[in-house]
Short mmCIF file of C-alpha atoms in Angstrom, two decimals:
data_model
loop_
_atom_site.label_atom_id
_atom_site.label_comp_id
_atom_site.label_asym_id
_atom_site.label_seq_id
_atom_site.Cartn_x
_atom_site.Cartn_y
_atom_site.Cartn_z
CA MET A 21 12.73 19.72 -29.10
CA THR A 22 15.30 19.11 -31.81
CA GLN A 23 16.42 15.76 -33.19
CA THR A 24 19.67 16.00 -31.23
CA ASP A 25 17.77 16.32 -27.94
CA TYR A 26 17.10 12.55 -27.99
CA ILE A 27 19.62 9.85 -28.85
CA GLU A 28 20.02 6.13 -28.15
CA SER A 29 23.40 4.48 -27.73
CA HIS A 30 25.52 1.88 -25.87
CA GLU A 31 28.56 2.00 -23.59
CA GLN A 32 30.74 -0.87 -22.38
CA ILE A 33 30.28 -0.91 -18.59
CA LYS A 34 32.18 -3.66 -16.79
CA ASP A 35 31.31 -6.88 -18.67
CA THR A 36 28.20 -5.69 -20.50
CA GLN A 37 27.19 -3.44 -23.38
CA ILE A 38 24.71 -1.16 -21.60
CA GLY A 39 22.01 0.46 -23.72
CA TYR A 40 20.64 3.86 -22.83
CA CYS A 41 18.77 6.87 -24.14
CA ARG A 42 19.80 10.48 -23.61
CA TYR A 43 17.29 13.33 -23.53
CA GLY A 44 18.14 17.02 -23.24
CA HIS A 45 21.35 18.96 -22.77
CA GLY A 46 20.70 20.85 -19.53
CA PRO A 47 22.75 21.20 -16.33
CA ASN A 48 20.55 18.97 -14.16
CA TYR A 49 21.77 15.40 -14.73
CA ILE A 50 19.21 12.67 -14.03
CA LEU A 51 19.59 8.88 -14.28
CA ALA A 52 16.22 7.14 -14.80
CA VAL A 53 15.94 3.44 -13.89
CA CYS A 54 13.17 1.21 -15.27
CA GLY A 55 10.90 -1.17 -13.37
CA ALA A 56 10.63 -4.96 -13.35
CA VAL A 57 10.80 -6.59 -16.79
CA GLY A 58 10.98 -3.06 -18.14
CA CYS A 59 13.24 -0.98 -20.34
CA TYR A 60 13.74 2.69 -21.00
CA LYS A 61 11.47 2.60 -24.05
CA LYS A 62 8.63 1.20 -21.92
CA ASP A 63 9.12 2.97 -18.60
CA TRP A 64 10.80 6.23 -19.70
CA PRO A 65 9.22 6.89 -23.10
CA LEU A 66 9.77 10.12 -24.97
CA LYS A 67 6.16 11.10 -24.30
CA VAL A 68 7.14 11.44 -20.62
CA LEU A 69 10.65 12.84 -21.06
CA SER A 70 9.45 15.54 -23.45
CA HIS A 71 7.56 17.21 -20.58
CA PHE A 72 10.96 18.28 -19.23
CA PRO A 73 12.60 21.35 -20.84
CA PRO A 74 15.63 19.95 -22.71
CA ASP A 75 17.71 23.01 -21.80
CA LEU A 76 17.21 22.34 -18.07
CA VAL A 77 17.84 18.58 -17.83
CA THR A 78 19.98 15.81 -19.23
CA ILE A 79 18.09 12.58 -18.58
CA ILE A 80 19.75 9.19 -19.09
CA GLY A 81 17.36 6.23 -19.30
CA ILE A 82 19.33 3.05 -18.60
CA ASP A 83 18.53 -0.52 -19.57
CA PRO A 84 20.04 -2.59 -16.71
CA PRO A 85 21.82 -5.81 -17.69
CA GLY A 86 19.42 -8.31 -19.24
CA TYR A 87 16.67 -5.79 -20.01
CA GLY A 88 15.83 -3.97 -23.23
CA THR A 89 18.87 -3.04 -25.32
CA SER A 90 21.29 -4.43 -22.71
CA ARG A 91 20.81 -7.98 -24.03
CA PRO A 92 22.19 -10.55 -24.47
CA PRO A 93 22.59 -12.17 -22.04
CA GLU A 94 19.09 -12.54 -20.62
CA ARG A 95 18.47 -11.19 -17.15
CA LYS A 96 19.10 -13.38 -14.14
CA GLN A 97 16.61 -12.53 -11.40
CA GLU A 98 18.10 -12.84 -7.91
CA VAL A 99 17.78 -11.22 -4.50
CA GLN A 100 20.90 -9.06 -4.98
CA ARG A 101 19.97 -8.02 -8.54
CA CYS A 102 19.19 -4.36 -7.78
CA MET A 103 22.42 -3.98 -5.83
CA LYS A 104 24.37 -5.37 -8.79
CA ASP A 105 22.48 -3.09 -11.19
CA SER A 106 23.55 -0.06 -9.18
CA GLU A 107 27.19 -0.66 -10.16
CA TYR A 108 26.27 -0.38 -13.84
CA CYS A 109 24.24 2.76 -13.14
CA LEU A 110 27.16 4.47 -11.45
CA GLY A 111 29.55 3.22 -14.12
CA LEU A 112 27.43 4.59 -16.94
CA MET A 113 27.12 8.07 -15.44
CA GLU A 114 30.86 8.14 -14.75
CA THR A 115 31.62 7.10 -18.32
CA LEU A 116 29.28 9.77 -19.69
CA LYS A 117 30.87 12.34 -17.35
CA LEU A 118 27.49 13.32 -15.93
CA GLU A 119 28.28 13.72 -12.23
CA PRO A 120 27.00 14.57 -9.73
CA PHE A 121 23.52 13.43 -10.70
CA THR A 122 20.00 12.80 -9.47
CA VAL A 123 19.00 9.13 -9.48
CA MET A 124 15.35 8.37 -10.20
CA GLY A 125 13.71 4.94 -10.32
CA TRP A 126 10.24 3.48 -10.73
CA SER A 127 8.88 0.36 -8.99
CA GLU A 128 11.70 -2.25 -8.93
CA GLY A 129 13.95 0.51 -10.23
CA ALA A 130 13.25 2.44 -7.05
CA ARG A 131 15.12 -0.25 -5.13
CA THR A 132 18.07 0.09 -7.48
CA THR A 133 17.87 3.85 -6.91
CA VAL A 134 18.39 3.39 -3.16
CA HIS A 135 21.52 1.33 -3.82
CA VAL A 136 22.84 3.94 -6.26
CA ALA A 137 22.32 6.77 -3.77
CA ALA A 138 23.84 4.80 -0.89
CA LYS A 139 26.86 3.61 -2.87
CA GLY A 140 27.39 6.73 -4.96
CA LYS A 141 27.68 9.07 -1.99
CA GLU A 142 28.94 12.46 -3.26
CA LYS A 143 28.37 11.40 -6.88
CA VAL A 144 24.61 11.40 -6.22
CA ASN A 145 23.11 14.69 -5.07
CA ARG A 146 19.40 13.74 -5.06
CA MET A 147 17.17 10.67 -5.06
CA ILE A 148 13.67 10.36 -6.54
CA VAL A 149 11.65 7.25 -5.70
CA LEU A 150 8.52 6.49 -7.75
CA ALA A 151 6.03 3.85 -6.56
CA GLY A 152 8.76 2.12 -4.59
CA ALA A 153 9.08 -0.04 -1.51
CA THR A 154 12.05 -1.40 0.41
CA LYS A 155 9.94 -4.01 2.20
CA VAL A 156 7.24 -6.55 1.36
CA ASN A 157 4.63 -7.73 3.86
CA HIS A 158 2.42 -10.82 3.78
CA LEU A 159 -0.28 -9.17 1.66
CA GLY A 160 2.30 -7.94 -0.82
CA ALA A 161 3.90 -11.36 -1.10
CA MET A 162 0.49 -12.95 -1.70
CA ALA A 163 -0.28 -10.34 -4.37
CA PHE A 164 2.88 -11.29 -6.25
CA LYS A 165 2.01 -14.98 -6.00
CA GLY A 166 -1.35 -14.18 -7.53
CA MET A 167 0.33 -12.37 -10.43
CA ARG A 168 2.98 -15.02 -11.13
CA GLU A 169 1.35 -16.48 -14.24
CA THR A 170 1.34 -13.71 -16.83
CA ASN A 171 -0.95 -15.66 -19.15
CA HIS A 172 -3.67 -15.05 -16.55
CA TRP A 173 -3.29 -11.26 -16.78
CA LEU A 174 -5.78 -9.12 -18.62
CA PRO A 175 -4.58 -8.25 -22.15
CA ALA A 176 -4.34 -4.57 -21.22
CA GLY A 177 -1.88 -5.44 -18.45
CA ARG A 178 0.31 -7.63 -20.63
CA GLN A 179 0.47 -5.52 -23.77
CA PRO A 180 2.85 -2.79 -22.51
CA TYR A 181 5.41 -5.54 -21.83
CA LEU A 182 4.72 -7.43 -25.07
CA ASP A 183 5.35 -4.24 -27.03
CA HIS A 184 9.01 -4.69 -26.05
CA TYR A 185 9.53 -8.37 -25.18
CA PRO A 186 8.53 -11.80 -26.51
CA GLU A 187 5.78 -13.52 -24.53
CA GLU A 188 8.16 -16.23 -23.28
CA PHE A 189 10.59 -13.64 -21.93
CA LEU A 190 7.81 -11.91 -20.00
CA ARG A 191 6.49 -15.22 -18.65
CA THR A 192 9.81 -16.58 -17.41
CA GLN A 193 11.22 -13.29 -16.14
CA TRP A 194 8.10 -12.34 -14.23
CA ALA A 195 7.81 -15.77 -12.63
CA ALA A 196 11.46 -15.58 -11.55
CA LEU A 197 10.89 -12.10 -10.13
CA CYS A 198 7.90 -13.33 -8.11
CA ASP A 199 10.10 -16.10 -6.73
CA VAL A 200 12.61 -13.46 -5.61
CA VAL A 201 9.88 -11.54 -3.79
CA ASP A 202 8.79 -14.76 -2.08
CA GLN A 203 12.39 -15.43 -0.97
CA VAL A 204 12.68 -11.92 0.48
CA HIS A 205 9.41 -12.34 2.39
CA THR A 206 10.11 -15.88 3.60
CA PHE A 207 13.82 -15.79 4.41
CA MET A 208 14.71 -12.10 4.88
CA GLY A 209 11.87 -10.86 7.04
CA GLY A 210 10.37 -8.98 4.11
CA ARG A 211 13.35 -6.63 3.81
CA PHE A 212 14.88 -6.19 0.38
CA PRO A 213 18.65 -5.58 0.47
CA CYS A 214 18.05 -1.90 -0.30
CA ASP A 215 16.27 -1.53 3.04
CA LEU A 216 19.51 -2.44 4.80
CA VAL A 217 21.47 0.34 3.04
CA LEU A 218 18.74 2.99 3.24
CA PRO A 219 20.37 4.60 6.33
CA GLN A 220 23.42 5.32 4.15
CA VAL A 221 21.42 7.66 1.90
CA LYS A 222 22.28 11.24 2.86
CA CYS A 223 20.91 13.25 -0.08
CA PRO A 224 17.59 15.11 -0.46
CA THR A 225 14.87 12.67 -1.51
CA LEU A 226 11.54 13.00 -3.29
CA ILE A 227 9.09 10.13 -2.80
CA MET A 228 6.25 10.05 -5.34
CA ASN A 229 3.27 7.69 -5.26
CA GLY A 230 -0.15 7.29 -6.82
CA GLY A 231 -3.00 7.49 -4.35
CA MET A 232 -4.75 4.53 -6.00
CA ASP A 233 -1.63 2.33 -6.21
CA ARG A 234 -2.19 -1.19 -4.87
CA PHE A 235 1.43 -2.27 -5.15
CA CYS A 236 3.83 0.25 -3.62
CA GLY A 237 4.56 0.53 0.08
CA ASP A 238 3.56 3.25 2.49
CA PRO A 239 6.44 5.79 2.58
CA ASN A 240 5.71 6.29 6.29
CA VAL A 241 6.73 2.65 6.79
CA CYS A 242 9.53 2.24 4.26
CA PHE A 243 11.28 5.59 3.91
CA ILE A 244 10.26 8.33 6.33
CA PRO A 245 11.43 6.65 9.58
CA VAL A 246 14.95 6.37 8.13
CA LEU A 247 15.30 9.43 5.88
CA LYS A 248 13.26 11.77 8.14
CA SER A 249 13.81 15.40 7.15
CA LEU A 250 15.71 14.46 3.97
CA ALA A 251 12.51 13.23 2.32
CA LYS A 252 9.56 15.01 0.75
CA VAL A 253 6.42 13.12 -0.30
CA GLU A 254 4.18 13.91 -3.27
CA ILE A 255 1.04 11.86 -3.97
CA HIS A 256 -1.22 12.12 -7.00
CA ALA A 257 -4.64 11.26 -5.59
CA GLN A 258 -5.98 9.70 -8.81
CA GLY A 259 -2.72 7.99 -9.79
CA ASN A 260 -2.10 4.26 -9.97
CA HIS A 261 1.24 2.44 -10.06
CA ASP A 262 2.17 4.15 -13.34
CA PHE A 263 0.95 7.60 -12.26
CA TYR A 264 3.94 9.41 -13.77
CA GLN A 265 3.07 8.14 -17.25
CA LYS A 266 -0.63 8.95 -16.90
CA TYR A 267 0.03 12.43 -15.49
CA PRO A 268 3.39 13.48 -16.98
CA LYS A 269 2.74 17.21 -16.72
CA TRP A 270 2.10 16.96 -12.97
CA PHE A 271 5.06 14.61 -12.59
CA SER A 272 7.56 16.81 -14.41
CA ALA A 273 6.41 19.92 -12.54
CA LYS A 274 6.96 18.24 -9.16
CA VAL A 275 10.40 16.96 -10.19
CA LEU A 276 11.52 20.35 -11.52
CA GLU A 277 10.29 22.01 -8.33
CA PHE A 278 12.27 19.49 -6.28
CA LEU A 279 15.42 20.07 -8.34
CA LYS A 280 15.12 23.80 -7.79
CA THR A 281 14.30 23.77 -4.07
CA SER A 282 16.98 21.17 -3.24
CA GLU A 283 19.85 22.98 -4.95
CA GLN A 284 22.93 23.04 -2.80
CA LYS A 285 23.69 26.53 -1.56
#
């Protein structure tokens, strides 16, 4: 990898200066979306991206409004947040002239990914969902309630966030996010807005989970009944919620295989 294979920059998208990183110069364009209270430096670090050959991919890691380098202003957590983020995702890739592209998101970012694929239509030729869920059941809602106070987390769980954000930002943002999950469970039947647009996704899809993940939903409940033959599932048996960071070689190999086998004839 050369120094020019990785850059960080900003673009004015709608009303916000959107920060992003760019890795590689290859013909396969990929937009990577971070998880809750994340950023591209935390969720799409160079130690993961560098497992992709830079001559095969161009990966854009976006900081959605209110996260990472796309501040100020601070993020406003709300039920429609991922839907709103998708507009900035599409706007950034259009501005960078990297279309059509594969959209890839982890955890909360997986919900944004569904909105991008549904809204982008022919601009999005593939979707990759990592540790994602379009629904939350009672057990999931209770798990989020139990995690609401970040000062009760183990230090090892907090530190990856504190490497990029002040403690107060993590505390307030995570509490607000947990409130959003509770609203979805209580008032929306456990269906995030992305679940309502999932039938609009018409592109090949790769669903990737960790076999030891306690947080993401069963793809046979969330995705497979809707996407059917469009979707392929890959599970790393020893992986947790952040399986792609713990096993980047396995992750990159599965993604590159998917890109190759899902090429449009």
